[in-house]
Coordinates of C-alpha atoms and ligand atoms in Angstrom, one line a residue:
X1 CA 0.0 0.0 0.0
X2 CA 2.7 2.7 0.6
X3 CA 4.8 1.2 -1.8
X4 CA 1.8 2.1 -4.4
X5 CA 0.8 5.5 -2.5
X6 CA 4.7 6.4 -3.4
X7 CA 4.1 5.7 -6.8
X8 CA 0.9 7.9 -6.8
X9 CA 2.6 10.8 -4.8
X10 CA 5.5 10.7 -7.7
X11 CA 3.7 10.2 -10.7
X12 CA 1.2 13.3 -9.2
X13 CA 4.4 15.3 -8.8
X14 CA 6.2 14.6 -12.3
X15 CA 2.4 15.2 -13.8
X16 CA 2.6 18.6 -12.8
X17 CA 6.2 19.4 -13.6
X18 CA 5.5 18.2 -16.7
X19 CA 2.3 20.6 -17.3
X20 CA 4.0 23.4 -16.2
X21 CA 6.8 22.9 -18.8
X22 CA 4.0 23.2 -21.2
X23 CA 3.5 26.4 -20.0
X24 CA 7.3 27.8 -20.8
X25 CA 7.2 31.3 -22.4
X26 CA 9.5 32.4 -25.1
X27 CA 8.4 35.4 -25.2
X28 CA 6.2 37.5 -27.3
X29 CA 6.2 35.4 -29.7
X30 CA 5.7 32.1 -28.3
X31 CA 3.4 29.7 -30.3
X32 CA -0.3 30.1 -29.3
X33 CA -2.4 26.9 -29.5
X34 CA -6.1 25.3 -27.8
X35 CA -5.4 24.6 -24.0
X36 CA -3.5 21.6 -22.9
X37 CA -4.6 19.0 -20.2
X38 CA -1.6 17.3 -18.1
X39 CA -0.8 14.4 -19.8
X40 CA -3.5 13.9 -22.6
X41 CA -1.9 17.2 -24.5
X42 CA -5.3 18.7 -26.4
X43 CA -5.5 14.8 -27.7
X44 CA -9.3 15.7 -26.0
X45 CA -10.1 18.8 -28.3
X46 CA -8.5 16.9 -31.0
X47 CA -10.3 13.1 -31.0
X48 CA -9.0 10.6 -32.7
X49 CA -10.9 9.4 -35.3
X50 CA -10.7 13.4 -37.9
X51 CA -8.1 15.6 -36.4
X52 CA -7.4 17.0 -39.4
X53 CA -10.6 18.8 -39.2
X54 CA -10.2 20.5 -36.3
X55 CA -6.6 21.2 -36.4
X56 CA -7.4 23.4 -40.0
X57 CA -10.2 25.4 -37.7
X58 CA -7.6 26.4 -35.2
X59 CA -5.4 27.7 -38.0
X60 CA -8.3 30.6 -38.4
X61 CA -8.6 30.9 -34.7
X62 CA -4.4 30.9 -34.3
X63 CA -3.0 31.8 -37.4
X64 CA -0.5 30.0 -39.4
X65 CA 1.9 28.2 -37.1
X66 CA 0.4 26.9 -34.1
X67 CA 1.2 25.3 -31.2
X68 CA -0.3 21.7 -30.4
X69 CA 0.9 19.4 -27.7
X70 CA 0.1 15.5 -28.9
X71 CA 0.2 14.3 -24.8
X72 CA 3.5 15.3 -22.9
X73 CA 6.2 14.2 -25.2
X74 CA 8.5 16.1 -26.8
X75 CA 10.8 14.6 -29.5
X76 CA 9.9 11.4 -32.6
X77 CA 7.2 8.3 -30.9
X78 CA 8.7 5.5 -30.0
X79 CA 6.5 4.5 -32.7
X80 CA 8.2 5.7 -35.0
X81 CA 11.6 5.3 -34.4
X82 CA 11.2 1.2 -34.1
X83 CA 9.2 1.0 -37.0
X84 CA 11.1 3.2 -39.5
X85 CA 14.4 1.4 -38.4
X86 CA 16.1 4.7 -36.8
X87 CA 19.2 4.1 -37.1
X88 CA 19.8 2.8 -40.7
X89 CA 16.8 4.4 -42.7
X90 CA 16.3 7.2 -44.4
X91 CA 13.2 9.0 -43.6
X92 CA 13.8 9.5 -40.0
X93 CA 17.3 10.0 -40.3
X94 CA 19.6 12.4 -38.5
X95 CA 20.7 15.6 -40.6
X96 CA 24.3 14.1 -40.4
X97 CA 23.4 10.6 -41.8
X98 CA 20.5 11.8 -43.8
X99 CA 22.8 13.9 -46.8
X100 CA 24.5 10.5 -47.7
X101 CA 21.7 8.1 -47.6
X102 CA 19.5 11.1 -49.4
X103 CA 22.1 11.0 -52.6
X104 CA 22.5 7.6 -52.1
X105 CA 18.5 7.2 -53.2
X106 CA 18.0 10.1 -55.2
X107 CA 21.2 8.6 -57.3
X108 CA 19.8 5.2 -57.7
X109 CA 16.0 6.3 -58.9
X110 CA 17.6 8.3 -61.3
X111 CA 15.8 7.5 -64.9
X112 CA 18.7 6.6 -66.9
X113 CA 19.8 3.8 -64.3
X114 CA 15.9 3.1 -64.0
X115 CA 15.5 2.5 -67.7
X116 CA 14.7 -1.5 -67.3
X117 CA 12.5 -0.8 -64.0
X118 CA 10.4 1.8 -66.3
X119 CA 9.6 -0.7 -68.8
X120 CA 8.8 -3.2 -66.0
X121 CA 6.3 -0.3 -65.0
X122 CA 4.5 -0.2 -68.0
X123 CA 4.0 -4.2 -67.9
X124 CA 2.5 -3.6 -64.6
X125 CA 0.3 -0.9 -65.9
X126 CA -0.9 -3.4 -68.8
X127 CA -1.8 -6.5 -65.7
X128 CA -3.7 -3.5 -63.6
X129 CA -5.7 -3.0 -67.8
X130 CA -6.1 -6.6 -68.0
X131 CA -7.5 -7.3 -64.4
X132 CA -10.1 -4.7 -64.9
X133 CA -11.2 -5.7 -68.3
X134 CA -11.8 -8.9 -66.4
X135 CA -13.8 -7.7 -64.3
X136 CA -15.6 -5.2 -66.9
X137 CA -16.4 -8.1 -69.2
X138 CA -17.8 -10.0 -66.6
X139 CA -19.9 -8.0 -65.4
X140 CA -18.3 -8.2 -61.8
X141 CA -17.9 -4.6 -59.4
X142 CA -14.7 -3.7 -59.3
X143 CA -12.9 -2.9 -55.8
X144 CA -10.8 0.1 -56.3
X145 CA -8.9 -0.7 -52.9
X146 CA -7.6 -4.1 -52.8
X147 CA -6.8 -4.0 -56.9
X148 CA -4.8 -0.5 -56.7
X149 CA -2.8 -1.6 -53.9
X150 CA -2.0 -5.2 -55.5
X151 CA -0.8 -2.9 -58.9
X152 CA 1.2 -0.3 -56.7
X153 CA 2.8 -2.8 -54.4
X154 CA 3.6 -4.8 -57.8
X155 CA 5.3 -1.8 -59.0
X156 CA 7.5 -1.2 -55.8
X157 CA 8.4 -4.4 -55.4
X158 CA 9.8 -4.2 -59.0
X159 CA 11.2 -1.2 -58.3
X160 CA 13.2 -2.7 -55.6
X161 CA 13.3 -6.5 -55.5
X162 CA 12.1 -7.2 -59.3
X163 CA 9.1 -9.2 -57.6
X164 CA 5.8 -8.8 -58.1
X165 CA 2.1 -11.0 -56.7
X166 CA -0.8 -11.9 -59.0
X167 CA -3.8 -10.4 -58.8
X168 CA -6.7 -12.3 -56.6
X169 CA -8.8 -12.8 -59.6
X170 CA -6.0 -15.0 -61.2
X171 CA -6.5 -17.5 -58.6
X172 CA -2.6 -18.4 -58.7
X173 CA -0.5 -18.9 -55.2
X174 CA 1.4 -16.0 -54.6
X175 CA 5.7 -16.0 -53.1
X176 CA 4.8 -16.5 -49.3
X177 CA 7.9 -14.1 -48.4
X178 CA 6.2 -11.1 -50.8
X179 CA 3.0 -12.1 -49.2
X180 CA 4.4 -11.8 -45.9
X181 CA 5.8 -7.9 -47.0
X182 CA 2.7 -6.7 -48.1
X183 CA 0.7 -7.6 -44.8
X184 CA 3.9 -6.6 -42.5
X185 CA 3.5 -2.6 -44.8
X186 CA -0.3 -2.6 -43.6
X187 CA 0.1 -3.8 -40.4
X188 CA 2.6 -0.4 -39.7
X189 CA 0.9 1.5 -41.7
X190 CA -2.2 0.3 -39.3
X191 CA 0.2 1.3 -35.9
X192 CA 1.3 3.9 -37.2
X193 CA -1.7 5.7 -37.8
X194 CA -3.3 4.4 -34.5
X195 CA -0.2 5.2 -32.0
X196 CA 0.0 3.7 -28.7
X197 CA 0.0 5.4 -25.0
X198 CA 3.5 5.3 -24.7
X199 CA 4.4 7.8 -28.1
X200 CA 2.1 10.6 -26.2
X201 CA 3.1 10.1 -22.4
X202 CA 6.6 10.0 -22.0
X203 CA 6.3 8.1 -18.8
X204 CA 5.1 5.3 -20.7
X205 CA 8.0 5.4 -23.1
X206 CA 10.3 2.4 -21.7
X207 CA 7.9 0.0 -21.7
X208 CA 6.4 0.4 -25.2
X209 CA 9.8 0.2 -26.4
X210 CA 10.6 -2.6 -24.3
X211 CA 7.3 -4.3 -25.7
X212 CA 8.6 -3.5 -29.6
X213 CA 12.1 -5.0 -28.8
X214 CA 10.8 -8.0 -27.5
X215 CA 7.8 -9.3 -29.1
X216 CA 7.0 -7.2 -32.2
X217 CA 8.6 -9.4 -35.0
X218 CA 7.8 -7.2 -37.1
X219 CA 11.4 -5.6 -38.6
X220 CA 12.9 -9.2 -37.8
X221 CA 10.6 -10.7 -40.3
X222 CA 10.7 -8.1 -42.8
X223 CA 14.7 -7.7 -42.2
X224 CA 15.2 -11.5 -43.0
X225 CA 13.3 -11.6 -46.4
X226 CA 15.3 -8.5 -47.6
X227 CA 18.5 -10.1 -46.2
X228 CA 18.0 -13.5 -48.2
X229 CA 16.8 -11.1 -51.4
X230 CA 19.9 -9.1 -51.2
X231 CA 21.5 -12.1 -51.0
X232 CA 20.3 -14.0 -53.8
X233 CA 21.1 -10.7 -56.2
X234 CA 24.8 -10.8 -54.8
X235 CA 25.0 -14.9 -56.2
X236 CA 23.4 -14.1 -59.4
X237 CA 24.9 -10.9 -60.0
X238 CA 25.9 -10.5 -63.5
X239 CA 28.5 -7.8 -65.2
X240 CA 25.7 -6.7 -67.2
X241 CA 23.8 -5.9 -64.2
X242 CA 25.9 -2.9 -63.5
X243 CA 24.4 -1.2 -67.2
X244 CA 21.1 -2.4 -66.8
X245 CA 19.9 -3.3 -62.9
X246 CA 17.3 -5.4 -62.2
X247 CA 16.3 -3.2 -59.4
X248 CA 17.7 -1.0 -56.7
X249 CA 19.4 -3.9 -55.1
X250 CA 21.3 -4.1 -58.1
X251 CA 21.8 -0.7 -58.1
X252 CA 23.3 -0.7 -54.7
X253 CA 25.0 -3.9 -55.2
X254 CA 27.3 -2.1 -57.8
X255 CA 28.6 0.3 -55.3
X256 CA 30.3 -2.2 -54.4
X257 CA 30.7 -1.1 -50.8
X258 CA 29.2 -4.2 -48.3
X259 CA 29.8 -2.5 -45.1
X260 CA 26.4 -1.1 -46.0
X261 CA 24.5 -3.8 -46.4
X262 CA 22.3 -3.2 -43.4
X263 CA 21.5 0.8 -44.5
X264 CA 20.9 -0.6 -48.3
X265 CA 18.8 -3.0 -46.9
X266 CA 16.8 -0.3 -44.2
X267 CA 16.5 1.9 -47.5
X268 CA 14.7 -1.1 -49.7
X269 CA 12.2 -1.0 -46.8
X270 CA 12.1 2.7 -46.7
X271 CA 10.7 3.1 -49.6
X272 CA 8.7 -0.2 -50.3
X273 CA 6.9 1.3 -47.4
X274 CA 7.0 4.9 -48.1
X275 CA 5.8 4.1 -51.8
X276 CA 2.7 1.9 -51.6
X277 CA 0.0 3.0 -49.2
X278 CA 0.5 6.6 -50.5
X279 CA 0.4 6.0 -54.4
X280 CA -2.5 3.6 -54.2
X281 CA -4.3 5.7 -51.9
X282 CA -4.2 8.8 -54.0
X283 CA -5.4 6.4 -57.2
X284 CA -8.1 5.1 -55.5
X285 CA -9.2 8.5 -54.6
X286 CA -9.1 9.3 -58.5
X287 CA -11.2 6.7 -60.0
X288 CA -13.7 8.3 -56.8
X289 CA -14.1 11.2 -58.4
X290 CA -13.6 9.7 -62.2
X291 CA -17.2 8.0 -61.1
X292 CA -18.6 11.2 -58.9
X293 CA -17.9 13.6 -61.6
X294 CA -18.7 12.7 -65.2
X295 CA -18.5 15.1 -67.3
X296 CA -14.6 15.8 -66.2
X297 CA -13.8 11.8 -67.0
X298 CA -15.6 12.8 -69.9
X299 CA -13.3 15.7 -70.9
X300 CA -10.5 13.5 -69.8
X301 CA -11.4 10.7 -71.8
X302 CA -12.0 13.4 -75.3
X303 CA -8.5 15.1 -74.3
X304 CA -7.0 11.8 -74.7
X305 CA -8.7 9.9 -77.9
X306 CA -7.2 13.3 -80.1
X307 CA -4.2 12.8 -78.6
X308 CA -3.2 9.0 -77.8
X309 CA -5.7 7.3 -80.2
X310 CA -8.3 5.2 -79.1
X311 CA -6.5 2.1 -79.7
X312 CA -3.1 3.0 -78.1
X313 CA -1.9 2.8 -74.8
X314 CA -1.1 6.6 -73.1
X315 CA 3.0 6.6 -72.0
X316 CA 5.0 9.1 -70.6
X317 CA 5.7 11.1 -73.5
X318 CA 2.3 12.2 -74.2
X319 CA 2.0 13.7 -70.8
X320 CA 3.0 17.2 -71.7
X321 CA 0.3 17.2 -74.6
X322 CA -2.5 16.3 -71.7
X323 CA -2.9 19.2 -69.5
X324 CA -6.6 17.9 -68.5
X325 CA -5.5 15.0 -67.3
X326 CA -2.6 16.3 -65.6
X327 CA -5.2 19.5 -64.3
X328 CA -7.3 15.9 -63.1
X329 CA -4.6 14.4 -61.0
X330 CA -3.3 18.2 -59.2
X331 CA -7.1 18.5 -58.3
X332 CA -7.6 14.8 -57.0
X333 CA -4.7 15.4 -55.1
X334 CA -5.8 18.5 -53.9
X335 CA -9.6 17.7 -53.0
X336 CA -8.2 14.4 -51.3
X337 CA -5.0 14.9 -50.1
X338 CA -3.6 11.3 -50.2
X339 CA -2.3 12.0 -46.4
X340 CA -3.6 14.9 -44.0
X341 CA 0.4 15.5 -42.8
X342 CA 3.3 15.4 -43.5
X343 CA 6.5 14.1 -41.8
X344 CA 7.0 15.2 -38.3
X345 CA 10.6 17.4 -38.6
X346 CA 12.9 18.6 -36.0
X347 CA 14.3 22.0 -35.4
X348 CA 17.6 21.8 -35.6
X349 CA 17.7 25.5 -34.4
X350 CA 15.7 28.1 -32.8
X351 CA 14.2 29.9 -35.2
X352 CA 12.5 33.1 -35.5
X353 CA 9.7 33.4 -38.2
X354 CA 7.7 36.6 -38.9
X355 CA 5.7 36.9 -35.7
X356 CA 6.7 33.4 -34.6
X357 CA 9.3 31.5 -32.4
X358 CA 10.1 28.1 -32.8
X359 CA 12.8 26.3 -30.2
X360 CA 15.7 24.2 -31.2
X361 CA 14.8 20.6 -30.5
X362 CA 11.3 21.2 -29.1
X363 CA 9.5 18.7 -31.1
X364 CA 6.2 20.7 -30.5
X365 CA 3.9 19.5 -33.5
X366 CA 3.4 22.8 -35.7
X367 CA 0.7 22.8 -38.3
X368 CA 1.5 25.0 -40.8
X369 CA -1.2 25.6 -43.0
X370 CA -0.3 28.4 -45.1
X371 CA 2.2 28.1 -48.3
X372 CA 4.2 31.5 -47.3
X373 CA 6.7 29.5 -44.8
X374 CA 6.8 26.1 -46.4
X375 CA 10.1 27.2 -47.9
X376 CA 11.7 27.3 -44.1
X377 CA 14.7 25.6 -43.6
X378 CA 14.6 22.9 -40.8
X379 CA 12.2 23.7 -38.6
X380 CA 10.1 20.9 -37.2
X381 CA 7.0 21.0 -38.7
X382 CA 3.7 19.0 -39.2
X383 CA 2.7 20.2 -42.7
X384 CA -0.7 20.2 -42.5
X385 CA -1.9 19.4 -45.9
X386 CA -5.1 19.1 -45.5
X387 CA -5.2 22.7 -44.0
X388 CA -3.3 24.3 -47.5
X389 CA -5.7 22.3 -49.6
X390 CA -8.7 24.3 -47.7
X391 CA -7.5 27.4 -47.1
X392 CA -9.9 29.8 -49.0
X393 CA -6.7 32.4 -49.3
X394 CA -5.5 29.9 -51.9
X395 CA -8.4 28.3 -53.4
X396 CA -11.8 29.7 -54.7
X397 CA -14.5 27.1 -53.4
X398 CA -12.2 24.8 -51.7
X399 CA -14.3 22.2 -51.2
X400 CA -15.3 22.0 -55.2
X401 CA -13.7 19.3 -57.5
X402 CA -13.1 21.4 -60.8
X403 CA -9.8 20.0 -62.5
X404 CA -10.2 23.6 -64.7
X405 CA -8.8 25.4 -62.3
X406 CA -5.4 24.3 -62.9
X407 CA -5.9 25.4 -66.5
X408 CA -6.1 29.1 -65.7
X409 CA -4.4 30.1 -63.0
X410 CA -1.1 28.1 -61.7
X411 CA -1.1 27.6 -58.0
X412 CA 1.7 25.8 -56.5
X413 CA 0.8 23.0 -54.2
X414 CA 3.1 20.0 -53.5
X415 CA 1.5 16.8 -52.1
X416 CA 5.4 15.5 -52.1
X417 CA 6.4 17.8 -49.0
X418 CA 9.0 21.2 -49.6
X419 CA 12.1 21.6 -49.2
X420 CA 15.6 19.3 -48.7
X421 CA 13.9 16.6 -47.2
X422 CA 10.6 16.5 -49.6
X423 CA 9.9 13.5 -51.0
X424 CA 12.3 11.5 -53.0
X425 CA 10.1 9.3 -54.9
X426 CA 8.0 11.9 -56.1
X427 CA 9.2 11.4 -59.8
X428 CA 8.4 8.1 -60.0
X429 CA 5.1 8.0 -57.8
X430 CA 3.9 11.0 -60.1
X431 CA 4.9 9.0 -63.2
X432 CA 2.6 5.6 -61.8
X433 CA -0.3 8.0 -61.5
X434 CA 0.4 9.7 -64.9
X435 CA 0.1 6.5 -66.4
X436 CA -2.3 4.6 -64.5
X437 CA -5.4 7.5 -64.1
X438 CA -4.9 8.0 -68.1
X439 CA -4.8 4.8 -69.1
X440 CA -7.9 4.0 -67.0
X441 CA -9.2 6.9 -68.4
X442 CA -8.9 6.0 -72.1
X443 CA -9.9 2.8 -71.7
X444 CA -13.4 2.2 -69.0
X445 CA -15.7 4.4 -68.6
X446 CA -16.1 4.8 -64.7
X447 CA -19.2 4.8 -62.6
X448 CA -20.9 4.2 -59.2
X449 CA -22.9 0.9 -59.1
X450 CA -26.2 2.6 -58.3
X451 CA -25.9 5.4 -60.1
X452 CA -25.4 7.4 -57.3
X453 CA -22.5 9.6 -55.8
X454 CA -20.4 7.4 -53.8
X455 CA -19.2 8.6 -50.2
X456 CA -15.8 11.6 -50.4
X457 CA -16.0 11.4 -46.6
X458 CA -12.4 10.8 -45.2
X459 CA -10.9 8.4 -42.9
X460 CA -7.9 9.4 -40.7
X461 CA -4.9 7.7 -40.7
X462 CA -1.1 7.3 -42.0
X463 CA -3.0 8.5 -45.1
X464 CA -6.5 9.3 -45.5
X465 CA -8.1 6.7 -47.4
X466 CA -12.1 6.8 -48.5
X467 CA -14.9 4.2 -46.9
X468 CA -14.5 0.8 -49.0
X469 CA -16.2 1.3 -52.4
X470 CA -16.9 -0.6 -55.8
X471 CA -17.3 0.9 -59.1
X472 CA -19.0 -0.4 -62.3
X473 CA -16.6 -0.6 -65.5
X474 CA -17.3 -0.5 -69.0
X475 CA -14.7 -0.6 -71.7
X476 CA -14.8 2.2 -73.5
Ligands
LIG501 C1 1.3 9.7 -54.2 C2 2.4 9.1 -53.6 C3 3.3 9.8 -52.6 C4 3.1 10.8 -51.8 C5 1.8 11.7 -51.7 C6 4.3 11.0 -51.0 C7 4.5 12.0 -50.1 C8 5.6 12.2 -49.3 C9 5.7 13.2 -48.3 C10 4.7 14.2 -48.0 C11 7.0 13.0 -47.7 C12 7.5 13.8 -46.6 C13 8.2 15.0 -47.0 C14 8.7 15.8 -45.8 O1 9.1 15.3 -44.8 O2 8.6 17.1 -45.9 C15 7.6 11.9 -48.4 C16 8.8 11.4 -48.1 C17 9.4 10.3 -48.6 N1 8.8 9.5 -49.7 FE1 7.1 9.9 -50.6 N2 5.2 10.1 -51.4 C18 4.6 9.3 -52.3 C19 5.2 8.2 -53.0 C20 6.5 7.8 -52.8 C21 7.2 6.7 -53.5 C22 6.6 5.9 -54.7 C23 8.4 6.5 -52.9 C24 9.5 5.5 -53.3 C25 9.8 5.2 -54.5 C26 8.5 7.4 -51.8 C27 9.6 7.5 -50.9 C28 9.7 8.5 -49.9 C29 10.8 8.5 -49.0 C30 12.0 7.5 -49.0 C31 10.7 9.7 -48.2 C32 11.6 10.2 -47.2 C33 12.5 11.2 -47.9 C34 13.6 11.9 -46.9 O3 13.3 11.9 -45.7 O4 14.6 12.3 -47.5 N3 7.3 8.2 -51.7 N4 6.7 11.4 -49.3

């Protein structure tokens, strides 16, 4: 009993330290923000299942940076950090680490040593044209979901382990170990977007990542598949490989520098789970509004007939003669933001911003959700993109899907993060929705299976995905 009251009397007493340290002035210019409780942060005024929604109202209420305490803790979740592989991955990476992994990347996913991969890409686009004339001919609802993410996880695998799964409706048995990489990127995806106790009250910090070191098996799992992959490259390695890689092992392989094995192998993850969740979720948003809006996949489908041919496949080349379907994507990325956020950043300095001050180190959340200070240097920052996307400075009827408005006035709005540390497979995720939403475009006509407009609401999450939803396909 007094063994337990002590416990009580302490964690009363660090409880309050802790809430006054909320409470820390830096002057004038210290970061307003809604009220904090001890402990919980404003995770009350917030909820948990939209907080994108209120955290865009307090940008009118506070202005552009804000201040917004996600329970007591101050730096990365331990979330996070175990998940993302801290100290060998990219993403999370320390400034020092991060400018040699960063070129390390960039470098490999550089088209000209990509050239095989891309025509590996547009074989994957033809088995996502095939799957859905399947389902088209037969009459059977297509689900946007589960299809997209086979197709986008077929093109990062590729991409980085030249593997790919078939699709469900081929009925053939998929590689267990790929099988096993696809359910291991939901099930983080899943814990990430969720977060446990222990990323919010820093109390509770050892044992979550107590709990993730011993019994998540998680990284261990995924670790060992890439580790036998990696392996099996170096035995088949070929001298011709080092013109024309197979992949981005191949491409790492020929730097011919082992003692980084493990960050090569951290980097594969990186970006097998960077890549997928994101691009499919931004598709499946897109064949959405193809079926909710008509007389725009209407548009598209005219723009691209006089340009491609109505017998030809779209490819990369014709992308500069579309600008309606490229004005279709902006705007389906704009009107659902394939992710509310962006990466959590650290400051790596304190910094004074117009009216604002932000601490070095202080990993306060900020939500930024005007484009004037997206240019900043390293501040950390919680880009709120949902905010930009409905900020009524920027957009006239934000809440309007009109792909047109791309075509007369040119406002810049990045889904891929600004700055050093935006993201670095932009170029190739932008080129898998080039080609897939045009292709679809040209060839099935798109609609809701009653007729009817099917659901925009939002879901929150590591990316914000839509309600489950079929569509009807006809081939055009
Ligand atoms: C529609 C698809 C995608 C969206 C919306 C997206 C968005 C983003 C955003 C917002 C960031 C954070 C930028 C920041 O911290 O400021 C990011 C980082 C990153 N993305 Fe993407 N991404 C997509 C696809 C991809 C793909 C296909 C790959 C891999 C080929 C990829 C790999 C990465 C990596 C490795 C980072 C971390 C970069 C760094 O810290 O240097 N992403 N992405």
């Amino acid at each position: 009993m007094t063994i337990l009251a002590i416990i009580l009397v302490l964690f009363i007493i660090y409880s309050y330290f802790n809430y006054l340290s909320k409470f820390k002035s830096f002057g004038r210019k210290s970061l307003k923000g809604p009220f904090p409780l001890p402990l919980v942060g404003n995770f009350h005024q917030l909820g948990t299942t939209r907080p994108h929604i209120p955290m865009t109202k307090y940008h009118q209420q506070y202005g552009p940076i804000y201040r917004i305490w996600m329970g007591d803790v101050y730096t990365d979740t331990e979330t996070f950090k175990y998940y993302s592989n801290h100290d060998s991955n990219l993403m999370f990476s320390k400034e020092e680490d991060w400018v040699e992994r960063r070129d390390l990347v960039a470098g490999a996913l550089k088209k000209s040593k990509m050239k095989h991969i891309y025509e590996l890409l547009d074989g994957q686009v033809d088995k996502l044209m095939s799957c859905m004339s399947y389902h088209a001919k037969a009459g059977i609802a297509f689900t946007p979901k589960s299809n997209l993410q086979r197709f986008t996880i077929n093109s990062m695998l590729r991409l980085v382990l030249n593997q790919e799964l078939p699709y469900e409706y081929q009925d053939i048995e998929a590689d267990e170990s790929m099988i096993l990489i696809l359910n291991q990127i939901d099930k983080v995806s899943l814990e990430f977007g969720t977060g446990k106790l222990g990323d919010y009250v820093d109390i509770l910090r050892v044992p979550l990542r107590l709990y993730y070191n011993l019994f998540d098996k998680t990284l261990p799992t995924v670790r060992s598949i890439m580790d036998q992959e990696y392996q099996q490259h170096l035995d088949t390695f070929k001298q011709e490989y080092k013109e024309s890689p197979r992949d981005l092992i191949d491409v790492f392989i020929n730097n011919n520098d082992e003692s980084k094995r493990s960050i090569y192998i951290s980097m594969c993850w990186d970006l097998l789970f960077a890549g997928t969740d994101t691009t499919s979720v931004s598709m499946e948003w897109s064949m959405m509004l193809m079926a909710n809006y008509p007389q725009f996949q209407e548009m598209a489908y005219q723009e691209l007939v006089s340009v491609v041919g109505k017998d030809n496949n779209v490819t990369l080349s014709h992308r500069s003669q579309t600008p309606f379907i490229n004005a279709f994507i902006k705007e389906s990325n704009r009107k659902c933001a394939p992710g509310a956020y962006g990466v959590p950043r650290v400051s790596s300095k304190d910094l004074e911003i117009d009216d604002y001050f932000i601490p070095k180190g202080v990993c306060i959340h900020f939500i930024i959700v005007t484009l004037l200070l997206l240019t900043t240097h390293t501040v950390t920052t919680l880009i709120n993109y949902h905010g930009i996307t409905r900020n009524p400075k920027y957009w006239d009827n934000p809440e309007t899907f009109d792909p047109t408005r791309h075509l007369t006035k040119h406002q810049e709005f990045q889904i891929w993060g600004y700055g050093a540390r935006n993201c670095v497979g932009q170029f190739f995720a932008s080129d898998i929705l080039y080609l897939t939403i045009s292709n679809i475009l040209l060839k099935f006509k798109v609609s809701s299976i009653d007729g009817g407009l099917i659901d925009e609401h939002d879901n929150w999450g590591l990316t914000l995905h839509p309600n489950p939803f079929k569509i009807k396909l006809a081939i055009r």
